[in-house]
Coordinates of C-alpha atoms and ligand atoms in Angstrom, one line a residue:
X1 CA 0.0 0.0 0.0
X2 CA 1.2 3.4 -0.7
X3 CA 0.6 6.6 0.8
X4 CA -1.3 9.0 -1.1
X5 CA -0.7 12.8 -1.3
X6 CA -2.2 16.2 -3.2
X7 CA 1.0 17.3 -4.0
X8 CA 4.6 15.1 -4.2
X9 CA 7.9 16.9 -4.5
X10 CA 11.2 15.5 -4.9
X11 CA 14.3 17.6 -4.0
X12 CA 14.3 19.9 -1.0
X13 CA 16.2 22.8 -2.4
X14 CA 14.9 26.7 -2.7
X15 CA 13.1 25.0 -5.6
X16 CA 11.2 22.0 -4.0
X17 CA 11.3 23.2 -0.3
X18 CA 9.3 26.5 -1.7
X19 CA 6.7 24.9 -3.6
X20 CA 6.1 22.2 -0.5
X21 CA 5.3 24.7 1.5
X22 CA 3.5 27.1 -0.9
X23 CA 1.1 23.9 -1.9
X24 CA 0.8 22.7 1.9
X25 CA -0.5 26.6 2.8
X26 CA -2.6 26.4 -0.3
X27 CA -4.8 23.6 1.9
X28 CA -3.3 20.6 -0.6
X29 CA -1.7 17.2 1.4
X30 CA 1.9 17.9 0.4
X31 CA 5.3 15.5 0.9
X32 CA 8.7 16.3 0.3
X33 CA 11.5 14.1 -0.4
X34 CA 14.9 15.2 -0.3
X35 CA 18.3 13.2 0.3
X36 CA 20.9 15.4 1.3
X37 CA 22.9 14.3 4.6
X38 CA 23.9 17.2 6.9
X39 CA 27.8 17.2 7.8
X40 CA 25.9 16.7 11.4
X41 CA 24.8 13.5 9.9
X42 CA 21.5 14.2 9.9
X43 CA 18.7 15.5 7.1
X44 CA 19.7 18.8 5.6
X45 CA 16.9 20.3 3.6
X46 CA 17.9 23.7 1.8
X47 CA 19.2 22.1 -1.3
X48 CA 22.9 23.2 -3.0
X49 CA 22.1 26.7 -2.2
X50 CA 21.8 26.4 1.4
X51 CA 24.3 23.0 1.8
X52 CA 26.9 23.8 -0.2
X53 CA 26.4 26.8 -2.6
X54 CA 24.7 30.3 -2.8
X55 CA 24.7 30.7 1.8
X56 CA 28.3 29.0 2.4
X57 CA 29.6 30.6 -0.8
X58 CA 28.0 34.0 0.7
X59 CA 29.4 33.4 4.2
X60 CA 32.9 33.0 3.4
X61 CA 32.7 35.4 0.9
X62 CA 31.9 37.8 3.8
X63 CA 34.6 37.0 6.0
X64 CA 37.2 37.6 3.4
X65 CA 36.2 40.8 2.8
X66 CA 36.4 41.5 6.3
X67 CA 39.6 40.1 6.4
X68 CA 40.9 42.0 3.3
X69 CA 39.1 45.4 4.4
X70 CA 41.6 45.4 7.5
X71 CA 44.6 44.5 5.6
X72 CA 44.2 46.6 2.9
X73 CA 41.4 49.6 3.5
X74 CA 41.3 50.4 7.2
X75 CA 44.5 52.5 6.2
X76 CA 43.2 54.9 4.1
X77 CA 40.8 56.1 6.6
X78 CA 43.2 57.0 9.3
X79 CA 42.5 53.4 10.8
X80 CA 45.9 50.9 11.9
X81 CA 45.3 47.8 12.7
X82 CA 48.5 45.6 13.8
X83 CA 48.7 41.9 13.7
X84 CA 45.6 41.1 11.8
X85 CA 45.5 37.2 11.3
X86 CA 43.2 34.8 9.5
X87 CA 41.9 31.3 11.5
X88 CA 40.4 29.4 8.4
X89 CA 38.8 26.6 10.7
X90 CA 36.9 30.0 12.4
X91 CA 35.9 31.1 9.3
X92 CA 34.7 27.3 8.3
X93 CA 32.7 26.5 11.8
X94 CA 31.0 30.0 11.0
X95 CA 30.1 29.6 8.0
X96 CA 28.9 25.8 9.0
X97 CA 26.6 27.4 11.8
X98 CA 25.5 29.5 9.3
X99 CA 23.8 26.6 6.9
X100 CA 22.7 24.5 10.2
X101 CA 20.7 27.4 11.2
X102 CA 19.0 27.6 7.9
X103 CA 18.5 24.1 7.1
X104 CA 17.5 23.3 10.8
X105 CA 15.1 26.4 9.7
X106 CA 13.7 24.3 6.5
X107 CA 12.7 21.3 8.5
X108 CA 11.3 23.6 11.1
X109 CA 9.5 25.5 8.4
X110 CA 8.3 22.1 6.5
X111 CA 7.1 20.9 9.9
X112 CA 5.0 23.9 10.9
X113 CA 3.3 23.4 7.3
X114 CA 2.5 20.4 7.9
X115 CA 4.7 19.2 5.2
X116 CA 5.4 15.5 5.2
X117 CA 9.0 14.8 5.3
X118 CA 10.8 11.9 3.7
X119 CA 15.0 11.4 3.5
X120 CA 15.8 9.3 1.0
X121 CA 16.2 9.5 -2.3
X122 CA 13.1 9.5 -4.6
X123 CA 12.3 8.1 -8.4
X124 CA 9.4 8.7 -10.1
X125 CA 7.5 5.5 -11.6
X126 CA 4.5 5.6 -14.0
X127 CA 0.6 7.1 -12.9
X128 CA 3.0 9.1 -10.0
X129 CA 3.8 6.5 -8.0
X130 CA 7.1 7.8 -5.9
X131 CA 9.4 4.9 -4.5
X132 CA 11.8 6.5 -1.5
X133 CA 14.8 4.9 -1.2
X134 CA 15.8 5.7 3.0
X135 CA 19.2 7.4 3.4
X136 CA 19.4 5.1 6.7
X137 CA 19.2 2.2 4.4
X138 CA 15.3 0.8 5.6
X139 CA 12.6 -0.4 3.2
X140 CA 11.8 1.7 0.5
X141 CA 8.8 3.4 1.6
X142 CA 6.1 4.0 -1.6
X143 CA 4.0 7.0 -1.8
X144 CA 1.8 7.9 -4.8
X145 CA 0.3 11.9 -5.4
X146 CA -2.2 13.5 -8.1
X147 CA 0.8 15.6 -8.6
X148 CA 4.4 15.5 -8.3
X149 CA 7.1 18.2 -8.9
X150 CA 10.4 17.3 -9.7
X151 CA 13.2 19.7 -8.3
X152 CA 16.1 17.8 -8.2
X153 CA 18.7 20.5 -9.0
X154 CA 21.8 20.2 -10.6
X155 CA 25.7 18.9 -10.3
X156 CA 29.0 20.0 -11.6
X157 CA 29.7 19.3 -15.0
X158 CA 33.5 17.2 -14.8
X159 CA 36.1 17.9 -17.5
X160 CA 38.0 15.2 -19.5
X161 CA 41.6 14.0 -17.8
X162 CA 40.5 16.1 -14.3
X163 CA 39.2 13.8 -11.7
X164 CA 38.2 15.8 -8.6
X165 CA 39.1 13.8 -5.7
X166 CA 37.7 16.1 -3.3
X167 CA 41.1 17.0 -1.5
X168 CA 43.8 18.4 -4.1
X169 CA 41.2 19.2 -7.2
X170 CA 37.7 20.0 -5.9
X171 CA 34.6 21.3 -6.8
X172 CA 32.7 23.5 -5.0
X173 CA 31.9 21.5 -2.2
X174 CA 35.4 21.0 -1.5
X175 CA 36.5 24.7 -2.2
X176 CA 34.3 25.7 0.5
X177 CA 36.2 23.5 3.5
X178 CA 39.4 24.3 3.2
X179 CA 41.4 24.2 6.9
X180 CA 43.9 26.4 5.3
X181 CA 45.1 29.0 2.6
X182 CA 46.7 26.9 -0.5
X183 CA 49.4 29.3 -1.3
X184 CA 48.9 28.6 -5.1
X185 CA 44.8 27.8 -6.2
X186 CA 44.0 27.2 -9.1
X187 CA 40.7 27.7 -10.9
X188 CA 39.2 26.1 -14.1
X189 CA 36.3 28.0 -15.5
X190 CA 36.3 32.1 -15.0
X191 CA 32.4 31.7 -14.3
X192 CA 30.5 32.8 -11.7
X193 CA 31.8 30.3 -9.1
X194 CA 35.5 31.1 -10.4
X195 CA 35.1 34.4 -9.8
X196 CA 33.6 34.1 -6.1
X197 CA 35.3 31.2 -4.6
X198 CA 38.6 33.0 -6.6
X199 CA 38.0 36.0 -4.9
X200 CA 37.1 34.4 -0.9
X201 CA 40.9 32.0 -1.2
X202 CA 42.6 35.1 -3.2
X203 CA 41.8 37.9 -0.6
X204 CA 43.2 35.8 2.5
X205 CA 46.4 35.3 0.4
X206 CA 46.1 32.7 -2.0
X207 CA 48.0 33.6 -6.0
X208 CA 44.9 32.6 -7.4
X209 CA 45.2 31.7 -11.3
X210 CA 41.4 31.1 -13.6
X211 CA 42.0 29.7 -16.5
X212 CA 38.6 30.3 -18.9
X213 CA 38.7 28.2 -22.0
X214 CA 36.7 31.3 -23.8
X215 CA 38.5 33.8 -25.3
X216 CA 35.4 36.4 -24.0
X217 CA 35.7 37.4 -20.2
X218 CA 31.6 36.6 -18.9
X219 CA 30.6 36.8 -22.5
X220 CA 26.7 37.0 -21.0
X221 CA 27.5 40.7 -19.5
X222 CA 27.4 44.1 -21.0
X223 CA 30.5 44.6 -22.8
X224 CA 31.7 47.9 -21.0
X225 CA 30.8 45.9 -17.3
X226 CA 33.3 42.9 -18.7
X227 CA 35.5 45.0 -19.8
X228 CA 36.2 47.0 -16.0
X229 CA 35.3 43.7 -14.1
X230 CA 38.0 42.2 -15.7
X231 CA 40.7 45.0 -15.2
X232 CA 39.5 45.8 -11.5
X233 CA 39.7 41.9 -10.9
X234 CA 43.7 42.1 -12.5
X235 CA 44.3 45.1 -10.4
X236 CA 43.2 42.8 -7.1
X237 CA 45.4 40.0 -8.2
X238 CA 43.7 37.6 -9.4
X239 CA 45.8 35.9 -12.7
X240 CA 42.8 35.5 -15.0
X241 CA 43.9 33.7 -18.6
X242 CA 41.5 33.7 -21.4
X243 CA 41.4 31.0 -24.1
X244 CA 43.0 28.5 -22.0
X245 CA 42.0 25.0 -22.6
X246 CA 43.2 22.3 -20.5
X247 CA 44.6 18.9 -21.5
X248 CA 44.6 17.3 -17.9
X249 CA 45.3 17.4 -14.5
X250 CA 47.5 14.7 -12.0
X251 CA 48.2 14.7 -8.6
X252 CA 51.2 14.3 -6.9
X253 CA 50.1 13.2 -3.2
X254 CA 53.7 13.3 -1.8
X255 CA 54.2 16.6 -3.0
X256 CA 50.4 17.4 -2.2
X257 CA 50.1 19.3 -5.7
X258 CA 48.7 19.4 -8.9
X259 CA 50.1 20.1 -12.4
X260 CA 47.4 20.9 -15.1
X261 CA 48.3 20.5 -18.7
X262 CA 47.0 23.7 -20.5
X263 CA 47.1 25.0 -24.1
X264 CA 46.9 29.0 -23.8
X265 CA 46.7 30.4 -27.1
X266 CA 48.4 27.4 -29.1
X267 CA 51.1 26.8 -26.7
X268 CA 51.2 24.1 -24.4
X269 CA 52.5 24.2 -21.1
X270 CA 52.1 23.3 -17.3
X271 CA 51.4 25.2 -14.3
X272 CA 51.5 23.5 -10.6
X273 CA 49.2 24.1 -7.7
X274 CA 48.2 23.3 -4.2
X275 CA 44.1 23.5 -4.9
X276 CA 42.8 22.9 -7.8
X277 CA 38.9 24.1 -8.8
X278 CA 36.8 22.5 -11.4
X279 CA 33.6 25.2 -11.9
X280 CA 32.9 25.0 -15.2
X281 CA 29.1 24.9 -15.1
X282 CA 26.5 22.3 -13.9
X283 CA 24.0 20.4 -15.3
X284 CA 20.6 19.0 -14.0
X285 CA 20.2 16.2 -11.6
X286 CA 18.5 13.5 -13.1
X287 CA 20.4 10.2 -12.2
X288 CA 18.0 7.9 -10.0
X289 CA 15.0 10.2 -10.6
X290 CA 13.2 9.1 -13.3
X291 CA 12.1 5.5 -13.2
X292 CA 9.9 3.2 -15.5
X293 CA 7.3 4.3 -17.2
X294 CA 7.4 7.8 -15.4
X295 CA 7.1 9.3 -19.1
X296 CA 8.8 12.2 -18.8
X297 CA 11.5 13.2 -21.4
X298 CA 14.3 15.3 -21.4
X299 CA 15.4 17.9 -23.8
X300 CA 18.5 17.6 -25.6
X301 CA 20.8 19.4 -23.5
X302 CA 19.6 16.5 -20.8
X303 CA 17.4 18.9 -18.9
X304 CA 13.5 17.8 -17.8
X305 CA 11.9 19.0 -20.9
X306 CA 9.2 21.3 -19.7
X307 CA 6.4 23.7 -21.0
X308 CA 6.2 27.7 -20.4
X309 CA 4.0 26.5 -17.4
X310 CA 6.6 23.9 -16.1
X311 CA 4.6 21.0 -17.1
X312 CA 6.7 17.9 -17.9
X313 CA 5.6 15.2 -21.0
X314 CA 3.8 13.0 -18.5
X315 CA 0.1 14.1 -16.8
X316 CA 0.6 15.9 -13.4
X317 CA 3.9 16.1 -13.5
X318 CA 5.9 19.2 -13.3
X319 CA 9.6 20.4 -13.3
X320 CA 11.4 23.1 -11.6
X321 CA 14.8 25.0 -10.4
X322 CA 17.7 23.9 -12.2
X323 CA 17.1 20.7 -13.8
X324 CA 15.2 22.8 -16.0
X325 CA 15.6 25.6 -19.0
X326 CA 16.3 29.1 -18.0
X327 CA 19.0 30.1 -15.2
X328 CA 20.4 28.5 -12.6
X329 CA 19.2 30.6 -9.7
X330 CA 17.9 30.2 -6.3
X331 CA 15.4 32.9 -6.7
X332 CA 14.3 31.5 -9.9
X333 CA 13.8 28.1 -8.5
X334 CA 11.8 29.7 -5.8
X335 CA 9.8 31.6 -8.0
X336 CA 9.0 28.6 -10.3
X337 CA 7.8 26.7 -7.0
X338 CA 5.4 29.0 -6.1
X339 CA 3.7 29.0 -9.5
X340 CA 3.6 25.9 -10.3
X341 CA 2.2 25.1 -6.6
X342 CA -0.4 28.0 -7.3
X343 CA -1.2 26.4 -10.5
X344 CA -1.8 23.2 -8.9
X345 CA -4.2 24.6 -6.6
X346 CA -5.8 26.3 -9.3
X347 CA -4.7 29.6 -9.2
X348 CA -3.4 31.8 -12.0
X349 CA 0.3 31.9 -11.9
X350 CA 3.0 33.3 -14.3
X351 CA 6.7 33.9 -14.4
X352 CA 8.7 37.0 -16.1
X353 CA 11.7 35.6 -16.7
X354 CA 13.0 38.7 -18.5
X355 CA 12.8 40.1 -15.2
X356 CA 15.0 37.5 -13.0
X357 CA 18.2 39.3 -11.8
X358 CA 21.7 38.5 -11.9
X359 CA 24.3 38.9 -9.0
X360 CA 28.0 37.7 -8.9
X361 CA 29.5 38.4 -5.6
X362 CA 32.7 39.4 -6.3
X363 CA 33.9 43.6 -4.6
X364 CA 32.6 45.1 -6.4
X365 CA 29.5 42.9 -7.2
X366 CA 28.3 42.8 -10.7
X367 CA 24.4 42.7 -10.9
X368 CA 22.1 42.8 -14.0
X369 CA 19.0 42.4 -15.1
X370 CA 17.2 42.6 -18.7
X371 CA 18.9 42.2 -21.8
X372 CA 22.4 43.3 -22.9
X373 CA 22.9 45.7 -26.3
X374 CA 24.2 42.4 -27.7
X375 CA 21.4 40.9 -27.7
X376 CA 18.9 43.9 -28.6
X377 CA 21.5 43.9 -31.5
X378 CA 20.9 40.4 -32.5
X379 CA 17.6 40.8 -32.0
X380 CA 17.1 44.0 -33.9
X381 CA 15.7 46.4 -31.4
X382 CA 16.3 50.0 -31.2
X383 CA 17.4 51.0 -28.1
X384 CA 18.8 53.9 -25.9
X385 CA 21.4 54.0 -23.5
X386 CA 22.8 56.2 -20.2
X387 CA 25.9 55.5 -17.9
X388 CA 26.8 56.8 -15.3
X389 CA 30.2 56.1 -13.9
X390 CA 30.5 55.6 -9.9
X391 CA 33.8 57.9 -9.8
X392 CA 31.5 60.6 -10.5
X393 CA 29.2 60.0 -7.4
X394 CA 29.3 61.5 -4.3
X395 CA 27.9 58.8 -2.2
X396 CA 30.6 55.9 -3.6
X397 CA 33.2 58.6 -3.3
X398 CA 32.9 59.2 0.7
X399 CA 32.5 55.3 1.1
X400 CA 36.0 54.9 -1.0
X401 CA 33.4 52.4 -3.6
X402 CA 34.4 54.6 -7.1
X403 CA 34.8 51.8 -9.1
X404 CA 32.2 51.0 -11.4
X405 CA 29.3 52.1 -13.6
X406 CA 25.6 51.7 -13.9
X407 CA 24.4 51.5 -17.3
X408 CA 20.6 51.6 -18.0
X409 CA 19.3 50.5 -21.4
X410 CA 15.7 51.6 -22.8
X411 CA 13.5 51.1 -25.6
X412 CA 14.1 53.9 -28.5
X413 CA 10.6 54.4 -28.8
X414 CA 8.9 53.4 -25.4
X415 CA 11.3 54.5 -23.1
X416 CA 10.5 50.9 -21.6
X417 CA 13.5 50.1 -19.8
X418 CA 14.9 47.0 -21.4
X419 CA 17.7 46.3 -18.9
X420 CA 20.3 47.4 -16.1
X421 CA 23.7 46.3 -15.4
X422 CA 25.6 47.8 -12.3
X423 CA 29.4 47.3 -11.4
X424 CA 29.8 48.5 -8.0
X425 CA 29.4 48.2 -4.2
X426 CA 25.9 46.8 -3.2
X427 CA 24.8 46.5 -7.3
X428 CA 23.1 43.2 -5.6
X429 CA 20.8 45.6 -3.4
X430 CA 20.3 48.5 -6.1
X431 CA 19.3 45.8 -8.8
X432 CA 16.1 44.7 -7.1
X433 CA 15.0 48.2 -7.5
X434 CA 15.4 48.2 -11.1
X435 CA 13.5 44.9 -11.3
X436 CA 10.5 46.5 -9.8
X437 CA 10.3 49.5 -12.4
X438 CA 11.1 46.9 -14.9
X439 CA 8.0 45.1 -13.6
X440 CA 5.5 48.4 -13.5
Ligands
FAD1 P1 19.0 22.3 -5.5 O1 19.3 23.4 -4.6 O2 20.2 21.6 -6.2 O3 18.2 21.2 -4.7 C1 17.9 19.9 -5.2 C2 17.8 19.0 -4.0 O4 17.2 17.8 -4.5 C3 19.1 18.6 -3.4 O5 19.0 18.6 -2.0 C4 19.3 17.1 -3.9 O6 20.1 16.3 -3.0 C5 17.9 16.7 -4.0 N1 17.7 15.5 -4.9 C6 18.1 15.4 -6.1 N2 17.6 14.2 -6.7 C7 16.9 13.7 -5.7 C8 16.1 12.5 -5.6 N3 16.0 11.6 -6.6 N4 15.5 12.2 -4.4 C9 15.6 13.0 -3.3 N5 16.3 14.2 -3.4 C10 16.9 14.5 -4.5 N6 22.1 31.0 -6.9 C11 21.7 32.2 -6.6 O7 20.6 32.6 -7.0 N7 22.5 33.1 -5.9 C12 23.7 32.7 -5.4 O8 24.4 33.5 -4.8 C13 24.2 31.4 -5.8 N8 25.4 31.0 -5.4 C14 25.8 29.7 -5.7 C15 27.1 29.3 -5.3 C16 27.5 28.0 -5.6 C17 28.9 27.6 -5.1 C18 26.7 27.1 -6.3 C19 27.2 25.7 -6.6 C20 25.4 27.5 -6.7 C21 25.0 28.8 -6.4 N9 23.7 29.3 -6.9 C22 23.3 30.5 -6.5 C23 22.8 28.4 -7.6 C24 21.8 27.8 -6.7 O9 22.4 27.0 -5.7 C25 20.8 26.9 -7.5 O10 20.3 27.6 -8.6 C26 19.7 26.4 -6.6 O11 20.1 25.7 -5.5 C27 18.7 25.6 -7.4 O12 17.7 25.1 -6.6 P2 16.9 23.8 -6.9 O13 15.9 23.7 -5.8 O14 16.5 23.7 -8.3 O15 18.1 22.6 -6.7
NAD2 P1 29.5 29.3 -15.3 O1 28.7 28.8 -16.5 O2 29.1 30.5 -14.6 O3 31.0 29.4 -15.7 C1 31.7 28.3 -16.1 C2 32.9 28.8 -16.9 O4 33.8 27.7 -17.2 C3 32.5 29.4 -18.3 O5 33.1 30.7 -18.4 C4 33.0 28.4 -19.3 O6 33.4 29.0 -20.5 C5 34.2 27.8 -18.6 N1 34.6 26.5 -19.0 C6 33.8 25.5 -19.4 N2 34.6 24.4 -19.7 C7 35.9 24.7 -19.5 C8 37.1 24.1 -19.7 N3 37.1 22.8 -20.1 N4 38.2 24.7 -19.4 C9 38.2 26.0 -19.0 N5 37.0 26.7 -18.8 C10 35.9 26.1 -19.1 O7 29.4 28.0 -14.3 P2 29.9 27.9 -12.8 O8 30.7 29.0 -12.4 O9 30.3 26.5 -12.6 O10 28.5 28.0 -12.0 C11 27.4 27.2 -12.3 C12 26.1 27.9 -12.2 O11 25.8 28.0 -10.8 C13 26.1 29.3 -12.7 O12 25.9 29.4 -14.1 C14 25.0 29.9 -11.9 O13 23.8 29.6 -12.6 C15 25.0 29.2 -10.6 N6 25.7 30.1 -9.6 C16 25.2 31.3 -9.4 C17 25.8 32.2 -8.5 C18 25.2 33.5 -8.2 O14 24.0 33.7 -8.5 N7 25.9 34.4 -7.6 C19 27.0 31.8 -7.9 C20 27.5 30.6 -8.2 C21 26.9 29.7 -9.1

């Protein structure tokens, strides 16, 4: 016998925890499965944002800065500080009690919901039947729903000849538990995690090298916002080389280094570090998922094929977060939960994605939302544009935050702003606002 529900979701991230609770408030019989183990041992609902991405990514990225304001900015306003010193395992237990908090907060969230909660890892079979697999190893337990949502996530993509072992090349998991400073870190992929776990390891005193395979520096930004991102980022340091393809990767465990193989520009050669980072993009989570008969297909970049509504190919099945189209965002996963949860309880939902803001956390942040000239160009639009450069402003002058611009881009005819892109302190604060009069 199974247990029936309303509303089945698998995955527990900002994705699946969202829309469990949005469909349990909406009055529907909701369950959520999610898998992820705690480093207390125990379930850890919150997903890759709150385990080991966007909150431990954000926490570190905080005490770096605080680290690196005292070093390098107290001075300049008539503040000495002597014998400043970093205590990475500190930093790491913080930024720990940080995610317990918040996924301690989930459960307690799901609970007061009256959200059923089930760890273990969950596939789909056909007519919604849901099979949980217990991470303590019991009996599967089955469940069945009139509707299920799938929001599974995503994982890091892996690069030929680079096997991350988790201690000398990591991903982001391991990149964000460290015990110590590797004097030389090494970064594959000049994305968005490149750039921020760069940024934490190279402002407590790592030589921090990125090597993008691209020969474009974040090709999806406005140009002029690439273009100063990437000469403030060489000004802090960080050894960013473009069109830099790597051949492979080995350990040497005596040594406790690694030597990547990398062809920059037609010539090979080899460059040796202590920490080595694979981020170069993810891709959904779908292994174990789907099961028999579920019916649902994916799309041929591998992602849960989906409808503008997130509908999947089978009846009553829906798809959200990032083991779908669109970005890979917290808030967009969120945002997709509540709407299809709303939909389910048949409400009338829709999404703007035009209107989903960017942020990459690196000082000073780079936020945007809307569409670049680039692609107004490609798609033919006439359009208008004003910039304002942040060493002209007051405000960022008296806080010592000149660097940067804001550049807003309208419609030619309208006046219907089309997008915003900021470089500067707090650009992930000022962008909200933008989204809003984008929305009205
Ligand atoms: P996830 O958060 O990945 O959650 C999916 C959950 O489902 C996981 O817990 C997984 O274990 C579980 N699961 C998968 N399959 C099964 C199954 N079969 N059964 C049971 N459970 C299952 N985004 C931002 O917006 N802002 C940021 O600042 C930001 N920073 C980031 C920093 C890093 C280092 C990384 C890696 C990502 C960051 N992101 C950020 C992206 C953000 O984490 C994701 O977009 C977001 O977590 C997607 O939410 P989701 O619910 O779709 O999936
Ligand atoms: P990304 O797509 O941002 O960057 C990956 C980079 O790696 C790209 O520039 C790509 O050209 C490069 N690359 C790919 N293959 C390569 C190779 N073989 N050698 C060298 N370079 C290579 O992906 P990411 O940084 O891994 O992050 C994944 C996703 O997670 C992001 O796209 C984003 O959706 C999400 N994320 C968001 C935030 C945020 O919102 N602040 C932070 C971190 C992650």
């Amino acid at each position: 016998m199974s247990e029936k529900f309303d509303v089945i979701v698998i995955g527990g991230g900002p994705g699946g925890y969202v829309a469990a609770i949005r469909a349990a408030q909406l009055g529907l019989k909701t369950a959520c499965v999610d898998a992820t183990l705690g480093k207390d041992g125990k379930a850890a609902p919150g997903g890759t944002c709150l385990n080991v991405g966007c909150i431990p990514s954000k926490a570190l990225l905080d005490s770096s800065k605080h680290y690196h304001h005292v070093e390098h900015e107290f001075a300049e306003h008539g503040i000495a500080v002597k014998g400043a010193s970093i205590d990475v395992p500190a930093m790491i237990k913080r930024k720990d009690g940080v995610v317990k908090k918040l996924t301690g907060g989930v459960t307690q969230l799901l609970k007061a919901n009256k959200v059923a909660f089930f760890h273990g890892k969950g596939t789909l079979g056909a007519d919604r039947a849901v099979s949980v697999a217990p991470v303590d190893g019991g009996d599967p337990v089955e469940l069945s729903a009139d509707n299920v949502i799938l929001a599974s996530g995503s994982v890091p993509i892996e690069i030929p000849n680079v096997e991350v072992d988790g201690e000398h090349i990591v991903d982001n998991v391991g990149a964000l538990e460290f015990s110590e400073v590797p004097k030389r870190f090494g970064v594959i992929g000049a994305g968005v995690i490149g750039l921020e776990l760069g940024s934490v390891w190279n402002r407590l005193g790592a030589q921090v090298t990125l090597l993008e395979a691209l020969p474009d520096f974040l090709p999806l930004v406005d140009a002029d916002v690439a273009k100063q991102a990437l000469r403030e980022f060489k000004k802090q340091k960080l050894d960013i080389r473009l069109g830099a393809k790597v051949l492979g990767a080995s350990v040497n465990r005596k040594k406790k280094q690694v030597t990547v193989t990398v062809d920059i520009d037609g010539e090979e050669g080899e460059m040796t570090f202590d920490r080595l980072l694979v981020c170069c993009g993810r891709r959904p989570h779908t292994e174990g998922l789907l099961g028999e008969g579920c019916g649902v297909d994916l799309d041929d970049r591998g992602r849960i094929a989906v409808d503008g509504q997130s509908r999947t190919t089978a009846e009553g099945v829906w798809a959200i977060g990032d083991c779908v189209r669109g970005p890979m965002l917290a808030h967009k996963a969120s945002e997709e939960g509540v709407a299809v949860a709303e939909l389910i309880a048949g409400k009338p939902a829709e999404i703007h994605f035009d209107t989903v803001p960017w942020v990459v956390y690196t000082d000073p942040e780079i936020a945007w939302v809307g569409r670049t000239e680039r692609q107004l160009d490609e798609d033919g639009i006439e359009y208008r544009t004003g910039s304002f450069p942040l060493a002209a402003n007051g405000r960022a002058l008296a806080s010592g935050q000149g660097t940067g611009l804001v550049k807003i881009i309208a419609d030619a005819e309208s006046d219907a702003i089309l997008g915003v892109h900021i470089f500067g302190a707090n650009a992930s604060e000022l962008i909200a606002e933008c989204v809003v009069a984008m929305e009205f």
